[in-house]
Structure formats: structure tokens, C-alpha cells
Coordinates of C-alpha atoms in Angstrom, one line a residue:
M21 CA -12.1 -31.9 12.5
R22 CA -13.7 -31.1 9.1
R23 CA -13.0 -33.3 6.2
A24 CA -11.5 -31.6 3.2
A25 CA -13.9 -31.1 0.3
G26 CA -13.2 -31.6 -3.3
A27 CA -11.3 -29.4 -5.7
G28 CA -10.4 -29.3 -9.4
R29 CA -13.3 -27.0 -10.6
D30 CA -13.8 -23.4 -11.6
R31 CA -14.2 -21.1 -8.6
L32 CA -17.5 -19.5 -7.8
F33 CA -15.9 -16.6 -5.9
G34 CA -14.4 -13.8 -7.9
T35 CA -12.6 -10.7 -6.8
D36 CA -15.7 -9.5 -4.9
G37 CA -17.8 -12.5 -4.0
V38 CA -20.1 -14.7 -6.1
R39 CA -21.7 -12.7 -8.8
G40 CA -23.8 -13.3 -11.9
P41 CA -27.3 -12.8 -13.5
A42 CA -29.9 -13.4 -10.7
N43 CA -32.1 -16.4 -10.8
T44 CA -30.4 -18.0 -13.8
V45 CA -26.7 -18.2 -12.8
L46 CA -26.9 -17.0 -9.2
T47 CA -30.0 -19.1 -8.3
P48 CA -31.8 -19.3 -5.0
E49 CA -30.6 -22.9 -4.8
L50 CA -27.0 -21.6 -5.0
A51 CA -27.7 -18.8 -2.5
L52 CA -29.1 -21.4 -0.1
S53 CA -26.0 -23.6 -0.4
L54 CA -23.7 -20.6 0.1
G55 CA -25.7 -19.4 3.1
R56 CA -25.5 -22.9 4.7
A57 CA -21.8 -23.3 3.9
G58 CA -20.8 -19.8 5.0
A59 CA -22.7 -20.0 8.3
F60 CA -21.0 -23.4 9.0
V61 CA -17.5 -22.3 8.1
L62 CA -17.6 -18.8 9.6
G63 CA -19.8 -19.8 12.6
D64 CA -17.8 -22.7 13.7
G65 CA -16.1 -21.9 17.0
A66 CA -17.2 -18.2 16.9
P67 CA -18.0 -16.7 20.4
V68 CA -21.3 -15.4 19.0
A69 CA -23.0 -17.9 16.6
R70 CA -25.0 -15.3 14.5
L71 CA -24.7 -13.7 11.1
V72 CA -25.8 -10.2 10.1
M73 CA -27.2 -9.8 6.6
G74 CA -28.1 -6.9 4.3
R75 CA -28.8 -6.2 0.6
D76 CA -29.0 -3.5 -2.0
T77 CA -32.2 -2.4 -3.8
R78 CA -32.3 -4.9 -6.7
V79 CA -35.5 -6.6 -7.4
S80 CA -33.8 -9.9 -6.9
G81 CA -32.5 -9.0 -3.5
P82 CA -35.4 -10.4 -1.4
L83 CA -35.3 -13.7 -3.5
L84 CA -31.6 -14.3 -2.8
A85 CA -31.6 -12.9 0.7
W86 CA -34.3 -15.1 1.9
A87 CA -32.7 -18.2 0.2
A88 CA -29.3 -17.4 1.7
G89 CA -30.8 -16.5 5.1
A90 CA -32.7 -19.8 5.1
G91 CA -29.3 -21.5 4.5
V92 CA -27.9 -19.7 7.5
L93 CA -30.7 -20.7 9.8
S94 CA -30.6 -24.3 8.5
A95 CA -27.0 -24.5 9.6
G96 CA -28.0 -23.8 13.2
V97 CA -26.7 -20.1 13.1
D98 CA -28.9 -17.2 14.2
L99 CA -29.5 -14.4 11.7
I100 CA -30.1 -10.6 11.9
D101 CA -31.6 -9.4 8.6
L102 CA -31.2 -5.7 8.2
G103 CA -32.9 -5.5 4.8
V104 CA -31.6 -2.7 2.5
F105 CA -28.3 -1.5 4.0
P106 CA -25.0 -0.2 2.6
T107 CA -22.5 -2.9 2.3
A108 CA -19.9 -1.2 4.5
G109 CA -22.6 -0.9 7.2
I110 CA -22.9 -4.7 7.3
A111 CA -19.2 -4.9 7.7
F112 CA -19.2 -2.4 10.5
L113 CA -22.1 -4.1 12.4
T114 CA -20.5 -7.5 12.0
R115 CA -17.7 -6.2 14.2
A116 CA -19.9 -3.9 16.4
L117 CA -22.8 -6.1 17.4
P118 CA -20.8 -8.5 17.3
A119 CA -21.5 -11.3 14.9
A120 CA -19.6 -14.3 13.6
A121 CA -19.8 -13.0 10.0
G122 CA -21.5 -10.6 7.7
L123 CA -23.5 -11.6 4.5
V124 CA -24.2 -9.1 1.8
I125 CA -26.6 -9.6 -1.2
S126 CA -25.3 -7.1 -3.8
A127 CA -23.7 -6.7 -7.1
S128 CA -22.4 -3.2 -6.4
H129 CA -22.1 -1.1 -9.6
N130 CA -23.3 -3.9 -11.9
P131 CA -26.7 -3.7 -13.9
F132 CA -29.8 -4.5 -11.9
G133 CA -30.2 -7.9 -13.5
D134 CA -27.1 -9.1 -11.8
N135 CA -26.6 -9.8 -8.1
G136 CA -24.0 -11.2 -5.8
I137 CA -23.2 -12.8 -2.5
K138 CA -20.2 -12.0 -0.4
F139 CA -19.2 -12.5 3.2
F140 CA -17.3 -10.4 5.8
A141 CA -15.2 -11.9 8.6
A142 CA -16.0 -11.3 12.3
D143 CA -13.6 -8.3 12.3
G144 CA -15.4 -6.7 9.4
A145 CA -12.8 -7.5 6.8
K146 CA -13.4 -9.3 3.5
L147 CA -12.5 -13.0 3.6
S148 CA -9.2 -14.4 2.4
E149 CA -9.3 -16.4 -0.8
E150 CA -8.5 -19.5 1.3
R151 CA -11.6 -18.9 3.4
E152 CA -13.8 -18.3 0.4
A153 CA -12.4 -21.6 -1.1
E154 CA -13.4 -23.4 2.0
I155 CA -17.0 -22.1 1.8
E156 CA -17.2 -22.9 -1.9
R157 CA -16.0 -26.5 -1.3
Y158 CA -18.9 -27.1 1.1
A159 CA -21.4 -25.3 -1.0
A160 CA -20.7 -26.7 -4.4
V161 CA -18.7 -30.0 -3.9
N162 CA -19.5 -31.6 -0.6
P163 CA -22.8 -30.2 0.7
E164 CA -23.6 -33.6 2.3
L165 CA -20.9 -32.8 4.9
L166 CA -22.9 -29.9 6.3
P167 CA -25.0 -30.4 9.4
H168 CA -28.9 -30.4 9.5
P169 CA -29.7 -29.6 13.1
G170 CA -33.2 -30.1 14.2
G171 CA -35.4 -29.0 17.2
R172 CA -33.7 -26.3 19.2
G173 CA -30.6 -26.5 17.0
V174 CA -32.2 -24.6 14.1
G175 CA -31.1 -20.9 13.9
R176 CA -33.3 -18.1 15.0
L177 CA -34.2 -14.8 13.2
L178 CA -33.2 -12.0 15.6
E179 CA -34.4 -8.4 15.9
A180 CA -32.1 -5.7 14.4
G181 CA -32.6 -3.3 17.4
D182 CA -30.8 0.0 17.0
A183 CA -28.3 -1.3 14.3
R184 CA -29.1 1.4 11.8
E185 CA -28.5 4.1 14.5
Q186 CA -25.3 2.5 15.5
Y187 CA -24.0 2.7 11.9
V188 CA -25.2 6.2 11.1
R189 CA -23.8 7.5 14.5
H190 CA -20.4 5.9 13.7
V191 CA -20.1 7.4 10.2
A192 CA -21.1 10.9 11.4
G193 CA -18.7 10.5 14.3
T194 CA -15.7 10.2 12.1
A195 CA -15.9 13.9 11.3
V196 CA -13.8 16.5 13.2
S197 CA -15.7 19.5 12.0
R198 CA -19.3 20.3 11.3
L199 CA -20.6 21.0 7.9
D200 CA -22.9 23.8 8.8
G201 CA -24.3 25.6 5.8
M202 CA -22.6 23.5 3.2
R203 CA -24.9 22.8 0.3
I204 CA -24.6 19.2 -1.0
L205 CA -26.3 17.3 -3.8
V206 CA -26.3 13.6 -3.2
D207 CA -26.8 11.0 -5.9
C208 CA -27.6 7.6 -4.3
A209 CA -27.8 5.6 -7.6
N210 CA -31.2 4.4 -6.5
G211 CA -29.3 2.1 -4.2
A212 CA -28.5 1.2 -0.7
T213 CA -27.4 4.7 0.4
S214 CA -30.9 6.2 -0.3
G215 CA -31.9 7.8 2.9
F216 CA -28.7 7.0 4.7
A217 CA -26.5 9.6 3.1
A218 CA -28.8 12.5 3.7
E219 CA -29.3 11.4 7.4
V220 CA -25.6 11.3 8.0
L221 CA -24.8 14.7 6.4
R222 CA -27.8 16.6 7.9
R223 CA -26.6 15.4 11.4
L224 CA -23.4 17.3 10.6
G225 CA -25.3 20.4 9.7
A226 CA -25.2 20.2 5.9
R227 CA -28.0 21.3 3.7
V228 CA -28.7 18.2 1.6
Q229 CA -30.7 17.5 -1.6
E230 CA -31.0 13.9 -2.8
R231 CA -31.4 12.7 -6.4
A232 CA -31.7 9.0 -7.7
A233 CA -32.9 8.1 -4.2
E234 CA -36.2 6.4 -5.3
P235 CA -35.3 2.8 -5.9
D236 CA -37.9 0.6 -7.7
G237 CA -35.8 -2.6 -7.9
C238 CA -34.8 -2.1 -11.5
N239 CA -33.3 1.4 -11.6
I240 CA -30.2 0.8 -9.4
N241 CA -27.1 2.4 -11.0
Q242 CA -29.2 3.4 -14.1
D243 CA -27.7 6.6 -15.5
S244 CA -26.8 7.6 -12.0
G245 CA -24.3 7.1 -9.2
S246 CA -20.5 6.9 -9.2
T247 CA -20.4 5.1 -12.6
H248 CA -22.6 7.7 -14.4
P249 CA -21.7 11.0 -12.7
G250 CA -22.5 13.2 -15.7
Q251 CA -26.0 14.3 -14.7
L252 CA -24.8 15.0 -11.1
S253 CA -22.0 17.1 -12.5
A254 CA -24.3 19.3 -14.5
A255 CA -26.9 19.6 -11.7
T256 CA -24.2 20.5 -9.1
A257 CA -22.8 23.3 -11.2
S258 CA -26.2 24.7 -12.3
G259 CA -27.8 24.4 -8.9
G260 CA -25.2 26.3 -7.0
Y261 CA -24.2 23.4 -4.8
D262 CA -20.8 23.4 -3.0
V263 CA -20.3 19.7 -3.6
G264 CA -21.9 16.8 -5.4
L265 CA -21.5 13.3 -4.0
A266 CA -22.2 10.1 -6.1
F267 CA -22.4 6.7 -4.5
D268 CA -22.6 3.3 -6.3
G269 CA -25.5 0.8 -5.8
D270 CA -24.2 -0.7 -2.5
G271 CA -22.6 2.5 -1.2
D272 CA -18.9 1.5 -0.9
R273 CA -17.7 3.9 -3.6
L274 CA -17.7 7.6 -3.9
I275 CA -17.1 10.0 -6.8
A276 CA -17.4 13.8 -5.9
I277 CA -18.2 16.8 -7.9
D278 CA -16.9 20.3 -7.2
R279 CA -19.0 23.5 -7.6
K280 CA -17.8 23.9 -11.2
G281 CA -19.0 20.5 -12.2
E282 CA -15.6 18.9 -12.3
I283 CA -15.4 15.2 -11.3
V284 CA -13.2 14.2 -8.3
D285 CA -12.4 10.5 -8.4
G286 CA -10.7 8.1 -6.1
D287 CA -7.2 9.2 -7.0
D288 CA -8.1 12.9 -6.3
I289 CA -9.7 11.8 -3.0
L290 CA -6.6 9.8 -2.0
A291 CA -4.4 12.9 -2.8
I292 CA -6.6 15.4 -1.0
C293 CA -7.0 13.3 2.2
G294 CA -3.5 11.9 2.0
L295 CA -1.9 15.4 1.7
D296 CA -4.1 16.7 4.5
L297 CA -3.1 13.9 6.9
L298 CA 0.5 14.3 5.8
S299 CA 0.5 17.9 6.6
R300 CA -0.8 17.2 10.1
G301 CA 1.7 14.5 10.8
M302 CA -1.1 11.9 10.8
L303 CA -0.2 9.7 7.8
P304 CA 1.6 6.5 9.0
G305 CA 4.8 5.9 6.9
R306 CA 3.9 9.1 5.0
T307 CA 2.4 6.6 2.5
V308 CA -0.9 5.8 0.9
A309 CA -1.8 2.6 -0.9
A310 CA -3.2 2.6 -4.4
T311 CA -3.6 0.0 -7.2
V312 CA -1.8 -0.3 -10.4
M313 CA -4.7 1.5 -12.1
S314 CA -4.3 4.8 -10.1
N315 CA -2.8 7.7 -12.1
L316 CA 0.9 8.4 -11.9
A317 CA -0.1 12.0 -10.9
L318 CA -0.9 10.6 -7.4
D319 CA 2.7 9.4 -7.0
E320 CA 4.0 12.8 -8.2
A321 CA 1.7 14.8 -5.8
M322 CA 2.7 12.6 -2.8
R323 CA 6.4 12.7 -3.7
Q324 CA 6.4 16.5 -3.9
A325 CA 5.0 16.7 -0.4
G326 CA 7.5 14.2 1.0
G327 CA 5.3 11.2 0.9
R328 CA 4.9 8.1 -1.4
V329 CA 2.5 5.6 -2.9
V330 CA 2.8 1.8 -2.5
R331 CA 1.1 0.1 -5.4
T332 CA -1.0 -3.1 -5.2
A333 CA -2.9 -5.4 -7.6
V334 CA -6.4 -4.3 -8.5
G335 CA -9.1 -5.0 -5.8
D336 CA -9.7 -3.5 -2.4
R337 CA -8.7 -6.9 -0.9
H338 CA -5.2 -6.3 -2.1
V339 CA -5.2 -2.6 -1.0
Y340 CA -6.4 -3.7 2.5
A341 CA -3.7 -6.4 2.7
A342 CA -0.9 -3.9 1.8
M343 CA -2.2 -1.4 4.4
R344 CA -2.2 -4.1 7.1
R345 CA 1.2 -5.2 6.0
E346 CA 2.8 -1.8 6.0
G347 CA 0.8 -0.3 8.9
L348 CA -0.9 2.3 6.7
S349 CA -4.2 4.2 7.4
L350 CA -5.3 5.3 3.9
G351 CA -5.6 3.5 0.6
G352 CA -8.0 3.0 -2.3
E353 CA -8.9 2.7 -5.9
Q354 CA -9.4 5.2 -8.7
S355 CA -13.0 4.0 -8.8
G356 CA -13.7 5.8 -5.5
H357 CA -13.4 2.7 -3.2
V358 CA -11.3 4.2 -0.4
I359 CA -10.3 2.7 2.9
F360 CA -9.8 4.9 6.0
L361 CA -8.5 2.1 8.3
D362 CA -8.7 4.3 11.4
H363 CA -12.4 4.3 10.9
H364 CA -13.3 1.1 9.1
T365 CA -11.9 -2.2 7.7
T366 CA -13.3 -1.8 4.3
G367 CA -14.2 0.9 1.8
D368 CA -17.2 2.9 2.9
G369 CA -18.6 5.6 0.5
L370 CA -20.3 7.4 3.4
I371 CA -17.1 7.6 5.5
T372 CA -15.1 8.7 2.5
A373 CA -17.7 11.5 1.9
V374 CA -17.5 12.6 5.5
Q375 CA -13.7 12.5 5.5
L376 CA -13.5 14.6 2.3
L377 CA -16.0 17.1 3.5
D378 CA -14.2 17.3 6.8
V379 CA -11.0 18.4 5.0
L380 CA -12.9 21.2 3.2
A381 CA -14.6 22.3 6.5
R382 CA -11.4 22.5 8.4
R383 CA -9.5 24.3 5.7
G384 CA -12.4 26.6 4.8
V385 CA -12.0 25.9 1.0
G386 CA -14.1 24.6 -1.8
L387 CA -13.5 21.3 -3.5
D388 CA -12.2 23.2 -6.5
E389 CA -9.6 24.9 -4.3
V390 CA -8.3 22.3 -2.0
P391 CA -4.7 21.0 -2.2
G392 CA -4.5 17.6 -3.9
R393 CA -6.5 18.1 -7.1
L394 CA -4.3 16.1 -9.6
R395 CA -2.9 17.2 -12.9
R396 CA -3.2 13.9 -14.6
F397 CA -1.2 11.9 -16.9
P398 CA -3.4 10.9 -19.9
Q399 CA -4.8 7.5 -19.3
V400 CA -6.7 5.5 -21.9
H401 CA -8.9 2.4 -21.0
R402 CA -10.1 -0.2 -23.3
S403 CA -12.1 -3.4 -22.6
V404 CA -12.3 -6.5 -24.8
R405 CA -15.2 -8.7 -24.1
V406 CA -14.4 -12.5 -24.0
E407 CA -17.2 -14.8 -22.9
D408 CA -15.1 -17.9 -22.4
R409 CA -13.6 -17.5 -19.0
A410 CA -10.7 -19.9 -19.7
V411 CA -9.7 -18.0 -22.8
L412 CA -10.1 -14.7 -20.9
A413 CA -7.8 -15.9 -18.1
A414 CA -5.1 -17.0 -20.5
L415 CA -5.0 -14.0 -22.7
P416 CA -2.4 -12.0 -20.8
E417 CA 0.1 -15.0 -21.3
D418 CA -0.7 -15.3 -25.0
P419 CA 2.6 -14.9 -26.9
Q420 CA 1.3 -12.4 -29.4
V421 CA -0.4 -10.4 -26.6
K422 CA 2.8 -10.4 -24.5
K423 CA 4.7 -9.3 -27.6
A424 CA 2.4 -6.3 -28.1
V425 CA 2.7 -5.4 -24.4
D426 CA 6.4 -5.6 -24.5
E427 CA 6.6 -3.4 -27.5
A428 CA 4.3 -0.8 -25.9
R429 CA 6.3 -0.8 -22.7
C430 CA 9.6 -0.4 -24.7
F431 CA 8.1 2.6 -26.5
L432 CA 7.0 4.2 -23.2
G433 CA 10.1 3.5 -21.2
D434 CA 9.9 5.3 -17.8
S435 CA 7.4 7.8 -19.0
G436 CA 4.3 5.6 -18.8
R437 CA 2.7 2.3 -17.9
V438 CA 0.7 -0.5 -19.5
V439 CA -1.7 -2.7 -17.5
L440 CA -3.6 -5.7 -18.7
R441 CA -6.0 -7.7 -16.4
P442 CA -9.0 -9.9 -16.6
S443 CA -12.0 -8.3 -14.8
G444 CA -13.1 -10.0 -11.7
T445 CA -16.7 -9.0 -12.1
E446 CA -17.3 -9.0 -15.8
P447 CA -16.2 -11.2 -18.9
V448 CA -13.8 -8.6 -20.2
L449 CA -10.0 -8.1 -20.4
R450 CA -9.2 -4.6 -19.2
I451 CA -6.5 -2.5 -20.9
M452 CA -4.9 0.6 -19.5
V453 CA -2.2 2.7 -21.1
E454 CA -0.8 5.8 -19.3
T455 CA 1.7 8.3 -20.6
R456 CA 2.2 12.1 -20.8
I457 CA 1.0 12.2 -24.5
Q458 CA -2.6 11.5 -25.1
C459 CA -2.3 10.5 -28.7
D460 CA 0.4 7.9 -27.8
A461 CA -1.8 6.4 -25.1
E462 CA -4.8 6.2 -27.5
R463 CA -2.7 4.5 -30.3
L464 CA -1.1 2.0 -27.9
A465 CA -4.4 1.1 -26.3
G466 CA -5.9 0.6 -29.7
E467 CA -3.1 -1.7 -30.8
L468 CA -3.3 -3.7 -27.6
A469 CA -7.0 -4.1 -27.9
G470 CA -6.5 -5.3 -31.5
A471 CA -3.9 -7.9 -30.3
V472 CA -6.2 -9.1 -27.6
T473 CA -9.2 -9.4 -29.9
A474 CA -7.1 -11.4 -32.5
A475 CA -5.8 -13.7 -29.8
A476 CA -9.3 -14.3 -28.4
A477 CA -10.6 -15.2 -31.8
R478 CA -8.0 -17.7 -32.6
P479 CA -9.3 -21.4 -32.4
A480 CA -8.3 -23.3 -29.3
G481 CA -4.8 -24.8 -29.6
R482 CA -3.6 -22.2 -32.0
A483 CA -2.9 -19.4 -29.6
G484 CA 0.3 -17.5 -30.3
R485 CA 1.0 -19.2 -33.6

């Protein structure tokens, strides 16, 4: 039996793995420790003692991958290194190969100077917080408890075989209809879907043109991809394309563009796919899962069709948990991180693209015509940067901040919502106000941002006075 490691320290793991500036905060030494600890914790007792690893296109990717991979091998666990690979592909192959766990080196939509490390369990799902805490204890508190096998006990680097083909075949195989003749412009954010997206869509008969698919290590997410869809929007409309598809750096998110250049985000995709499944009697519980950040128009669209939305905390981990708990097949986030649980255990931008395009192909309509495009409630977002993590975490409970939130909610009544939450990936407090009247949302969001800024600036010990 393993000895419990120490506690009483700030966690390394956030909402999506361990993330930070590469080689300064997220160092190769830390990557080595996380690789060793993750392999030990997740490989212990597994039927197949091997991990599968992949990364996005950041310049720091090889540095951290090789360090983390060395940690895996030093723990006596074999490793399959797939190189640059979409995050969701690693999750799929963890289950399909099979492997004891998946290891991903990526900071998703963050700037290129950041990077991250996260693990998938043997079933391809993200780890529970308890499992992450166990890895962290061995990596950062009690590394002396980890084994150092010698001789034949050292892990081996294994060949990948046809792993890429397995994943591409699986994604393409989720389609019911072919996409023959559909003209698609794909923005790969100079990230991990470069090459993958075009291959999948061409297998289904689409005519594909790629942009932002020439990664140089430093241009991932730069003015491109799902977080910067403006250029793709203009290019889709001016180029006469049927659809534009924008992925993020590691390929787990999708934002789409219709032929008129209008943006179709994760809420729209949930509505389009949810209503399609509902109309065919294929939506379990007549329900989709969405986070508290999704627009109320999604609830309205589902309700009018006889369905409903179950709300979760922000983060795909919480969406996945709600889906498993309630037996649902579709859920996701406004950011374009959508889970089709019949096809995968995590959000996969490529599968999301195939499922969305499949709806269009089966119905014979364009993305600008398909049922499910939402008439949105005005939603205003603000972010207040707070470098001190302890202060950031405490802000939602600050008395003056709570007073401002209560006043805003009282004003809105049942006609809107207020959400405050510390980001799990950046040192910011995110504020969202949603209501039917744009100017009210903007005013309230500004007032809340002012209250948060004032609370964050107060000297320690004076909060709320």
C-alpha cells in the first residue's frame, strides 16, 4: 500500500492540468517529476503498463515532452510518443490502444510562451481532482517515495504503429452522411490539428482549404483559431465557402463560420446538434448539458422543442460529470468545447466539426439556415486581472463584491444572470452579466468590475471594510 504524501500547499493542478510559462514556472524538472508521479500513480495495477503521449506545436513542446517522457520511463512504465497530436486524439488512443493513461503537453488556447501538462485516465476521461492530487503529492511533496527501477525494470520507448490512422478513421467514422462537394475553409490555429482536419474532411468528400496550418513553434493561436475567428469569418464570406471551421491550439474546441461570415459558437453548436438529435428521438433525457456561462437562448430553444438544459460549473470536467450522472450524450461550453459522449469521452474539435457538418449534409441546408441558430440574450463579459492567486480566490466572497453581486441580481430578477468566477487557467476574475437589455448588461458588468478591482486593491486584512 502506498504511503500518503504531504498536503497543506497550493495545488499545481488547475481546471485543465498544470499550466504556466514554459521553462520558468513549468520547468523540465517539474515535468520530469509529474511524468514519474503520473506513471507511478496511473500505471500501478494497470493491465497494460504503458502511457501514450502527445503535444501541440509550441516551441517548448519537445523540451517538456522529453522531460515528462523521461519521468515516465524512469518509473518503469513504457511510453508511446506520438509527437504533435490533437489532445482528444491522445484521449481516444489511451482507450483504444489501450494504455494505462494519456499524457498531453499543451496549453490549449493560451499564448505560445505558456505550456501545460495533463493526464487522461485509461478510459480516455480526464482525471478526478482526487487523482490529480495524488499525482501532485508524489511529484511535489514526497518524490522520494517513487521507485527507481534499474536493469530490465526501466520503461521502454515503443513504436506508434498505425495510431494516427486509428484516430483519423474513428473521427471520420462518426459521420452518417458524406460531405461531397461541400467547400470548407479550415483554420488550424497553427496548432495540433494542422494536417489532421483536412485529412478527416477530405475522406468524407469535402473540398478543403487550410489556413493557419504552418506552425513554427511561436505562432500557435496567434491571430487565428477559435479565439480569433475574425479573419476566418471574412475569408469564409469573401471566398464563397460553405463553412469555416476554427480550432484552438490543441484541437479540442471548435468555432464555426457560416457562408455569410457569421460566427457559430459552442452554444449554437449545442442547439443545432441537440435539436437535430431531439427531432430524431436520439437525445437521452431530451436534455443537453451546458455550463453557467452558456446563453439563456439555449435554454429557450431547447424548451420550445420540448427539451431542456442542465447547467454545470465552468469546465468540461463538470460537463462530463453531469452527462455521466444523468445519462446524457451531448454537452459542452460556449467556447466550442463540445462532448459527444456516444463518440468520445472528452471534447474533440474534429468530432464536433464532423457532427455539425453531418447535420447540414443530412438536412441539405447551409449553416446559415439550419434550425438551432440562437437569438441571443445580450451577454457582457469582463475580466479583472489579479496576480495574487490567494486574493483572486477570495474575491467572490469579499463582502463588498458580494453586495455588488446581490444588488445586480436584485435588479435583474428572473430576466438575467450574474456569474463571477476565478479563471482556472489565467490570473483573472471573470465576470458575466446576461439580460435582455444590452445597456443594462454593460452597466452592471462595469459596476461589478469596479467593485472587484477595488476589493483586489485593498491591503490584506482590510477586505470588506
